[in-house]
Amino acid sequence: MYEPIFALFCERVKESIQAGTFAKLTLAKTMGDTEIKNIYFRLVLNEDDTFSISLTTRYKTEEIESVHTLDEALLILGSYIKKPFLTALLFTTDNDVTFKVNKKNAGSIIEQPPTFKNASPVMLEMIEKGIV
């Protein structure tokens, strides 16, 4: 089952935010032709110097944005794994971390050199303000 591996992936997301290396997170590669195309996960700085997660869900005809706590956002992402997304991509300044589920329901994590040299602008602002 992929769930324990996805839990490790979620820990990597949390660690990247705590370490100030978070750049971007997206769900991709759907099974078949689906209405939903992808989900983007972004950091949002709140007025009280805390952060939330903005989830932008892109469908064929519209985009819906919702704001959540980090744990809520990760639960929501988990609910889309295999229904219909097979891949979650975490981009950090240290490395790119790819979570994949195969046809046998097994999860895997692959690390590659980083795509992004800089953390997301909101992540940089959070570091500057001492939030992380």
Short mmCIF file of C-alpha atoms in Angstrom, two decimals:
data_model
loop_
_atom_site.label_atom_id
_atom_site.label_comp_id
_atom_site.label_asym_id
_atom_site.label_seq_id
_atom_site.Cartn_x
_atom_site.Cartn_y
_atom_site.Cartn_z
CA MET A 1 0.00 0.00 0.00
CA TYR A 2 1.17 3.53 -0.78
CA GLU A 3 -0.14 5.28 2.39
CA PRO A 4 3.02 4.87 4.56
CA ILE A 5 5.17 6.23 1.73
CA PHE A 6 2.76 9.14 1.21
CA ALA A 7 3.02 9.87 4.95
CA LEU A 8 6.81 10.09 4.51
CA PHE A 9 6.28 12.44 1.57
CA CYS A 10 4.05 14.65 3.76
CA GLU A 11 6.81 14.76 6.37
CA ARG A 12 9.20 15.94 3.66
CA VAL A 13 6.76 18.74 2.80
CA LYS A 14 6.61 19.83 6.46
CA GLU A 15 10.39 19.61 6.80
CA SER A 16 10.92 21.75 3.68
CA ILE A 17 8.68 24.47 5.14
CA GLN A 18 10.39 24.30 8.55
CA ALA A 19 13.81 24.42 6.89
CA GLY A 20 12.83 27.30 4.62
CA THR A 21 13.57 25.37 1.40
CA PHE A 22 9.98 24.98 0.09
CA ALA A 23 9.53 26.22 -3.49
CA LYS A 24 6.41 24.53 -4.91
CA LEU A 25 4.14 21.48 -4.69
CA THR A 26 1.80 20.10 -7.30
CA LEU A 27 -0.25 16.98 -8.00
CA ALA A 28 -0.02 15.71 -11.57
CA LYS A 29 -0.47 12.70 -13.86
CA THR A 30 -4.10 11.69 -13.62
CA MET A 31 -5.49 8.27 -14.43
CA GLY A 32 -7.37 8.68 -17.70
CA ASP A 33 -9.11 11.81 -18.96
CA THR A 34 -10.47 13.55 -15.88
CA GLU A 35 -12.28 16.83 -15.24
CA ILE A 36 -9.62 17.74 -12.70
CA LYS A 37 -6.23 18.54 -14.24
CA ASN A 38 -3.96 19.40 -11.33
CA ILE A 39 -3.73 20.86 -7.85
CA TYR A 40 -1.22 23.51 -6.81
CA PHE A 41 -0.16 23.89 -3.19
CA ARG A 42 1.20 27.34 -2.22
CA LEU A 43 2.17 29.07 0.98
CA VAL A 44 0.13 32.13 1.97
CA LEU A 45 1.24 34.59 4.63
CA ASN A 46 -1.54 35.67 6.98
CA GLU A 47 -1.84 39.16 8.51
CA ASP A 48 -0.94 37.80 11.95
CA ASP A 49 2.40 36.47 10.62
CA THR A 50 1.25 32.87 10.51
CA PHE A 51 0.94 30.91 7.28
CA SER A 52 -1.76 28.94 5.55
CA ILE A 53 -1.82 26.77 2.47
CA SER A 54 -3.66 27.82 -0.67
CA LEU A 55 -4.85 24.90 -2.79
CA THR A 56 -5.69 25.83 -6.37
CA THR A 57 -7.61 23.01 -8.00
CA ARG A 58 -7.56 23.33 -11.77
CA TYR A 59 -10.39 21.72 -13.71
CA LYS A 60 -10.94 21.69 -17.48
CA THR A 61 -13.24 24.72 -17.27
CA GLU A 62 -12.41 26.51 -13.99
CA GLU A 63 -10.03 26.95 -11.07
CA ILE A 64 -11.10 26.82 -7.44
CA GLU A 65 -8.89 28.18 -4.69
CA SER A 66 -9.27 27.25 -1.02
CA VAL A 67 -7.18 28.07 2.05
CA HIS A 68 -6.28 25.53 4.76
CA THR A 69 -3.91 24.74 7.59
CA LEU A 70 -0.87 22.68 6.59
CA ASP A 71 -2.30 19.47 8.06
CA GLU A 72 -5.70 20.01 6.40
CA ALA A 73 -4.04 20.67 3.04
CA LEU A 74 -1.98 17.48 3.27
CA LEU A 75 -5.10 15.46 4.15
CA ILE A 76 -6.88 16.93 1.13
CA LEU A 77 -3.92 16.10 -1.13
CA GLY A 78 -3.92 12.56 0.23
CA SER A 79 -7.59 12.18 -0.68
CA TYR A 80 -6.70 12.79 -4.35
CA ILE A 81 -3.93 10.18 -4.55
CA LYS A 82 -5.13 7.40 -6.90
CA LYS A 83 -8.39 9.37 -7.23
CA PRO A 84 -7.21 10.48 -9.84
CA PHE A 85 -3.58 11.61 -9.27
CA LEU A 86 -0.64 9.22 -9.44
CA THR A 87 2.14 11.73 -8.76
CA ALA A 88 2.91 14.46 -6.22
CA LEU A 89 5.92 16.71 -6.88
CA LEU A 90 7.62 18.66 -4.11
CA PHE A 91 10.15 21.22 -5.29
CA THR A 92 12.64 22.47 -2.70
CA THR A 93 15.93 24.29 -2.98
CA ASP A 94 17.68 21.10 -1.77
CA ASN A 95 16.08 18.63 -4.18
CA ASP A 96 12.95 17.66 -6.08
CA VAL A 97 10.99 14.93 -4.30
CA THR A 98 8.54 12.92 -6.41
CA PHE A 99 5.94 10.62 -4.85
CA LYS A 100 4.45 8.06 -7.25
CA VAL A 101 1.84 5.31 -6.99
CA ASN A 102 2.03 2.39 -9.42
CA LYS A 103 -0.70 0.06 -10.71
CA LYS A 104 -0.01 -2.36 -7.86
CA ASN A 105 -0.82 0.40 -5.34
CA ALA A 106 2.80 0.64 -4.20
CA GLY A 107 4.22 4.07 -3.42
CA SER A 108 7.75 5.29 -4.07
CA ILE A 109 9.75 8.44 -3.49
CA ILE A 110 12.37 9.59 -5.99
CA GLU A 111 14.80 12.42 -5.31
CA GLN A 112 16.47 14.45 -8.03
CA PRO A 113 18.60 17.61 -8.12
CA PRO A 114 16.57 20.77 -7.47
CA THR A 115 14.69 22.52 -10.27
CA PHE A 116 14.44 25.74 -8.26
CA LYS A 117 17.41 27.67 -6.87
CA ASN A 118 15.23 29.84 -4.61
CA ALA A 119 12.43 29.08 -2.18
CA SER A 120 8.98 30.51 -2.98
CA PRO A 121 8.60 34.29 -2.43
CA VAL A 122 6.25 33.66 0.51
CA MET A 123 8.75 31.18 2.01
CA LEU A 124 11.48 33.82 1.73
CA GLU A 125 9.22 36.38 3.42
CA MET A 126 8.46 33.90 6.21
CA ILE A 127 12.20 33.38 6.76
CA GLU A 128 12.77 37.13 6.78
CA LYS A 129 10.04 37.61 9.41
CA GLY A 130 11.33 34.72 11.51
CA ILE A 131 8.12 32.69 11.13
CA VAL A 132 10.01 29.47 10.36
#
